[in-house]
PDB file of C-alpha atoms in Angstrom:
ATOM      1  CA  UNK A1009      -0.025  -0.105   0.007  1.00 96.00           C
ATOM      2  CA  UNK A1010       3.024   2.284   0.206  1.00 97.00           C
ATOM      3  CA  UNK A1011       3.967   2.361  -3.427  1.00 98.00           C
ATOM      4  CA  UNK A1012       0.482   3.500  -4.556  1.00 98.00           C
ATOM      5  CA  UNK A1013       0.572   5.993  -1.446  1.00 98.00           C
ATOM      6  CA  UNK A1014       3.579   7.167  -3.469  1.00 98.00           C
ATOM      7  CA  UNK A1015       1.475   7.646  -6.748  1.00 98.00           C
ATOM      8  CA  UNK A1016      -1.152   9.627  -4.308  1.00 97.00           C
ATOM      9  CA  UNK A1017       1.205  11.826  -4.102  1.00 97.00           C
ATOM     10  CA  UNK A1018       2.654  12.066  -7.402  1.00 97.00           C
ATOM     11  CA  UNK A1019      -1.021  12.540  -8.146  1.00 96.00           C
ATOM     12  CA  UNK A1020      -1.355  15.142  -5.054  1.00 95.00           C
ATOM     13  CA  UNK A1021       1.733  17.673  -6.760  1.00 95.00           C
ATOM     14  CA  UNK A1022       0.624  17.125  -9.910  1.00 94.00           C
ATOM     15  CA  UNK A1023      -3.162  18.587  -9.507  1.00 93.00           C
ATOM     16  CA  UNK A1024      -4.992  15.361  -9.788  1.00 95.00           C
ATOM     17  CA  UNK A1025      -7.571  13.861  -7.149  1.00 94.00           C
ATOM     18  CA  UNK A1026      -4.982  11.801  -5.281  1.00 96.00           C
ATOM     19  CA  UNK A1027      -5.577   8.436  -6.083  1.00 97.00           C
ATOM     20  CA  UNK A1028      -2.618   5.762  -6.378  1.00 98.00           C
ATOM     21  CA  UNK A1029      -2.638   2.484  -6.862  1.00 98.00           C
ATOM     22  CA  UNK A1030      -0.451  -0.614  -8.016  1.00 98.00           C
ATOM     23  CA  UNK A1031      -1.077  -3.784 -10.048  1.00 98.00           C
ATOM     24  CA  UNK A1032       0.497  -6.939  -8.357  1.00 98.00           C
ATOM     25  CA  UNK A1033       1.461 -10.351  -9.604  1.00 98.00           C
ATOM     26  CA  UNK A1034      -0.086 -12.275  -6.934  1.00 96.00           C
ATOM     27  CA  UNK A1035       2.350 -15.699  -7.434  1.00 97.00           C
ATOM     28  CA  UNK A1036       5.478 -13.624  -7.230  1.00 97.00           C
ATOM     29  CA  UNK A1037       4.625 -10.527  -5.347  1.00 96.00           C
ATOM     30  CA  UNK A1038       5.965  -8.143  -8.099  1.00 98.00           C
ATOM     31  CA  UNK A1039       4.417  -5.223  -9.507  1.00 98.00           C
ATOM     32  CA  UNK A1040       3.171  -5.240 -12.804  1.00 98.00           C
ATOM     33  CA  UNK A1041       2.126  -1.477 -13.040  1.00 98.00           C
ATOM     34  CA  UNK A1042       1.466   1.768 -11.092  1.00 98.00           C
ATOM     35  CA  UNK A1043      -0.785   4.440 -11.709  1.00 98.00           C
ATOM     36  CA  UNK A1044      -2.176   7.309 -10.332  1.00 97.00           C
ATOM     37  CA  UNK A1045      -5.576   9.488 -11.096  1.00 96.00           C
ATOM     38  CA  UNK A1046      -5.196  11.461 -14.315  1.00 96.00           C
ATOM     39  CA  UNK A1047      -9.016  12.853 -14.721  1.00 95.00           C
ATOM     40  CA  UNK A1048      -7.226  16.301 -15.652  1.00 93.00           C
ATOM     41  CA  UNK A1049      -4.319  15.517 -17.412  1.00 94.00           C
ATOM     42  CA  UNK A1050      -6.249  13.173 -20.305  1.00 94.00           C
ATOM     43  CA  UNK A1051      -9.087  15.342 -19.687  1.00 96.00           C
ATOM     44  CA  UNK A1052     -11.668  13.017 -19.322  1.00 96.00           C
ATOM     45  CA  UNK A1053     -13.904  11.976 -16.493  1.00 95.00           C
ATOM     46  CA  UNK A1054     -13.772   8.098 -16.115  1.00 95.00           C
ATOM     47  CA  UNK A1055      -9.912   8.227 -16.314  1.00 96.00           C
ATOM     48  CA  UNK A1056      -9.829   6.878 -12.670  1.00 96.00           C
ATOM     49  CA  UNK A1057      -6.591   5.788 -11.262  1.00 97.00           C
ATOM     50  CA  UNK A1058      -8.289   1.815 -11.029  1.00 97.00           C
ATOM     51  CA  UNK A1059      -9.112   2.206 -15.172  1.00 97.00           C
ATOM     52  CA  UNK A1060      -5.605   3.102 -16.195  1.00 97.00           C
ATOM     53  CA  UNK A1061      -4.084  -0.211 -14.039  1.00 98.00           C
ATOM     54  CA  UNK A1062      -6.198  -2.136 -16.074  1.00 98.00           C
ATOM     55  CA  UNK A1063      -5.490  -1.292 -19.485  1.00 97.00           C
ATOM     56  CA  UNK A1064      -1.606  -0.738 -18.823  1.00 98.00           C
ATOM     57  CA  UNK A1065      -1.223  -4.368 -17.375  1.00 98.00           C
ATOM     58  CA  UNK A1066      -3.508  -5.809 -20.393  1.00 98.00           C
ATOM     59  CA  UNK A1067      -1.231  -3.761 -22.593  1.00 98.00           C
ATOM     60  CA  UNK A1068       1.625  -5.263 -20.943  1.00 98.00           C
ATOM     61  CA  UNK A1069       0.672  -8.761 -20.037  1.00 98.00           C
ATOM     62  CA  UNK A1070      -0.516  -9.117 -24.004  1.00 98.00           C
ATOM     63  CA  UNK A1071      -4.171 -10.295 -22.030  1.00 97.00           C
ATOM     64  CA  UNK A1072      -7.850  -9.189 -21.633  1.00 96.00           C
ATOM     65  CA  UNK A1073      -7.438 -10.632 -18.131  1.00 97.00           C
ATOM     66  CA  UNK A1074      -5.231 -10.438 -14.951  1.00 97.00           C
ATOM     67  CA  UNK A1075      -5.523 -13.704 -13.251  1.00 96.00           C
ATOM     68  CA  UNK A1076      -3.236 -13.939 -10.301  1.00 96.00           C
ATOM     69  CA  UNK A1077      -3.372 -10.218  -9.483  1.00 98.00           C
ATOM     70  CA  UNK A1078      -4.029  -8.122  -6.854  1.00 98.00           C
ATOM     71  CA  UNK A1079      -4.547  -4.377  -6.862  1.00 98.00           C
ATOM     72  CA  UNK A1080      -3.809  -1.553  -4.172  1.00 98.00           C
ATOM     73  CA  UNK A1081      -5.553   1.608  -4.530  1.00 98.00           C
ATOM     74  CA  UNK A1082      -5.643   4.058  -1.524  1.00 97.00           C
ATOM     75  CA  UNK A1083      -9.541   4.803  -2.613  1.00 96.00           C
ATOM     76  CA  UNK A1084     -12.501   3.056  -2.450  1.00 94.00           C
ATOM     77  CA  UNK A1085     -13.609   2.046  -5.683  1.00 94.00           C
ATOM     78  CA  UNK A1086     -16.697   3.426  -7.702  1.00 91.00           C
ATOM     79  CA  UNK A1087     -19.492   1.813  -9.045  1.00 87.00           C
ATOM     80  CA  UNK A1088     -17.401   1.995 -12.771  1.00 91.00           C
ATOM     81  CA  UNK A1089     -14.396   0.756 -11.104  1.00 93.00           C
ATOM     82  CA  UNK A1090     -15.433  -2.472  -9.298  1.00 89.00           C
ATOM     83  CA  UNK A1091     -17.241  -3.359 -12.470  1.00 88.00           C
ATOM     84  CA  UNK A1092     -13.940  -2.911 -14.394  1.00 93.00           C
ATOM     85  CA  UNK A1093     -12.053  -5.076 -11.794  1.00 94.00           C
ATOM     86  CA  UNK A1094     -14.758  -8.030 -11.894  1.00 89.00           C
ATOM     87  CA  UNK A1095     -14.250  -7.652 -15.758  1.00 92.00           C
ATOM     88  CA  UNK A1096     -10.898  -7.707 -15.668  1.00 96.00           C
ATOM     89  CA  UNK A1097     -10.701 -10.815 -12.739  1.00 95.00           C
ATOM     90  CA  UNK A1098      -8.112  -9.216 -10.365  1.00 95.00           C
ATOM     91  CA  UNK A1099      -8.229 -11.492  -7.312  1.00 95.00           C
ATOM     92  CA  UNK A1100      -8.345  -9.332  -5.229  1.00 95.00           C
ATOM     93  CA  UNK A1101      -8.317  -5.729  -3.938  1.00 95.00           C
ATOM     94  CA  UNK A1102      -6.528  -3.920  -0.852  1.00 97.00           C
ATOM     95  CA  UNK A1103      -8.202  -0.647  -0.517  1.00 96.00           C
ATOM     96  CA  UNK A1104      -7.067   2.427   1.973  1.00 96.00           C
ATOM     97  CA  UNK A1105      -9.950   4.878   2.823  1.00 95.00           C
ATOM     98  CA  UNK A1106     -13.729   4.480   2.368  1.00 92.00           C
ATOM     99  CA  UNK A1107     -15.258   6.745   0.320  1.00 88.00           C
ATOM    100  CA  UNK A1108     -18.788   7.552   1.597  1.00 80.00           C
ATOM    101  CA  UNK A1109     -20.060   9.589  -1.746  1.00 74.00           C
ATOM    102  CA  UNK A1110     -19.179   7.423  -4.614  1.00 70.00           C
ATOM    103  CA  UNK A1111     -17.731   3.385  -3.553  1.00 66.00           C
ATOM    104  CA  UNK A1112     -19.051   0.999  -4.721  1.00 63.00           C
ATOM    105  CA  UNK A1113     -17.615  -1.689  -2.581  1.00 66.00           C
ATOM    106  CA  UNK A1114     -18.933  -0.938   0.969  1.00 62.00           C
ATOM    107  CA  UNK A1115     -21.439   1.785   0.118  1.00 53.00           C
ATOM    108  CA  UNK A1116     -23.889  -0.127  -3.204  1.00 50.00           C
ATOM    109  CA  UNK A1117     -21.903  -3.764  -2.150  1.00 56.00           C
ATOM    110  CA  UNK A1118     -21.059  -4.401  -5.419  1.00 54.00           C
ATOM    111  CA  UNK A1119     -19.651  -7.827  -5.314  1.00 54.00           C
ATOM    112  CA  UNK A1120     -22.277  -9.278  -2.627  1.00 54.00           C
ATOM    113  CA  UNK A1121     -25.114  -8.328  -5.378  1.00 56.00           C
ATOM    114  CA  UNK A1122     -23.898  -9.739  -8.551  1.00 56.00           C
ATOM    115  CA  UNK A1123     -24.679 -13.754  -8.783  1.00 60.00           C
ATOM    116  CA  UNK A1124     -23.093 -14.131 -12.407  1.00 55.00           C
ATOM    117  CA  UNK A1125     -19.588 -12.446 -12.191  1.00 65.00           C
ATOM    118  CA  UNK A1126     -16.223 -12.392 -11.275  1.00 70.00           C
ATOM    119  CA  UNK A1127     -15.870 -12.622  -7.285  1.00 78.00           C
ATOM    120  CA  UNK A1128     -12.813 -10.239  -5.924  1.00 84.00           C
ATOM    121  CA  UNK A1129     -11.800 -10.488  -2.857  1.00 87.00           C
ATOM    122  CA  UNK A1130     -12.094  -6.805  -0.720  1.00 89.00           C
ATOM    123  CA  UNK A1131     -10.218  -5.438   2.109  1.00 92.00           C
ATOM    124  CA  UNK A1132     -10.701  -2.056   2.895  1.00 92.00           C
ATOM    125  CA  UNK A1133      -8.995   0.637   5.547  1.00 93.00           C
ATOM    126  CA  UNK A1134      -5.755  -0.722   4.778  1.00 96.00           C
ATOM    127  CA  UNK A1135      -3.399   2.228   6.251  1.00 97.00           C
ATOM    128  CA  UNK A1136      -6.762   4.243   6.006  1.00 96.00           C
ATOM    129  CA  UNK A1137      -5.806   7.437   7.376  1.00 96.00           C
ATOM    130  CA  UNK A1138      -2.470   7.788   5.210  1.00 96.00           C
ATOM    131  CA  UNK A1139      -5.193   7.873   2.617  1.00 96.00           C
ATOM    132  CA  UNK A1140      -7.763   9.394   4.051  1.00 95.00           C
ATOM    133  CA  UNK A1141      -5.365  12.887   4.992  1.00 95.00           C
ATOM    134  CA  UNK A1142      -3.941  13.074   1.339  1.00 95.00           C
ATOM    135  CA  UNK A1143      -7.567  13.126   0.182  1.00 93.00           C
ATOM    136  CA  UNK A1144      -8.367  15.515   3.120  1.00 92.00           C
ATOM    137  CA  UNK A1145      -5.776  17.970   2.956  1.00 92.00           C
ATOM    138  CA  UNK A1146      -5.952  18.178  -1.224  1.00 92.00           C
ATOM    139  CA  UNK A1147      -9.508  19.665  -0.780  1.00 90.00           C
ATOM    140  CA  UNK A1148      -8.616  21.861   1.688  1.00 86.00           C
ATOM    141  CA  UNK A1149      -6.009  23.445  -0.805  1.00 86.00           C
ATOM    142  CA  UNK A1150      -8.650  23.284  -3.746  1.00 80.00           C
ATOM    143  CA  UNK A1151     -10.977  25.539  -2.094  1.00 84.00           C
ATOM    144  CA  UNK A1152      -8.708  28.099  -0.795  1.00 76.00           C
TER     145      UNK A1152
END
């Protein structure tokens, strides 16, 4: 999760909402790809960190499914990203801060309500305070 936080800090420095993440091979524990939110950079509202991780990992590995992978992300994925994670067959997701407004995992129980989708294991609250403080500080600075 620390590397995901480093990616979020990089996003913060580049005027992006500080959400960072990594995708790891679950068999070797090696990082496949790293990323952060690129909504402002790409001028595209759906360019979330999770989407960028999935796109880049599929390209790098030349595959449409990311079996045997684990995603570490600093913020609970939204419904769009939760769906993309399921479609890509990511084995596990560890996230930091809970997203009370747009979270698709806890609030909407995305993976619990789907009968015919790939079931990703979800673990939330990992280094939650570190992840949460980055987001809070970003929005405090933005509103000044």
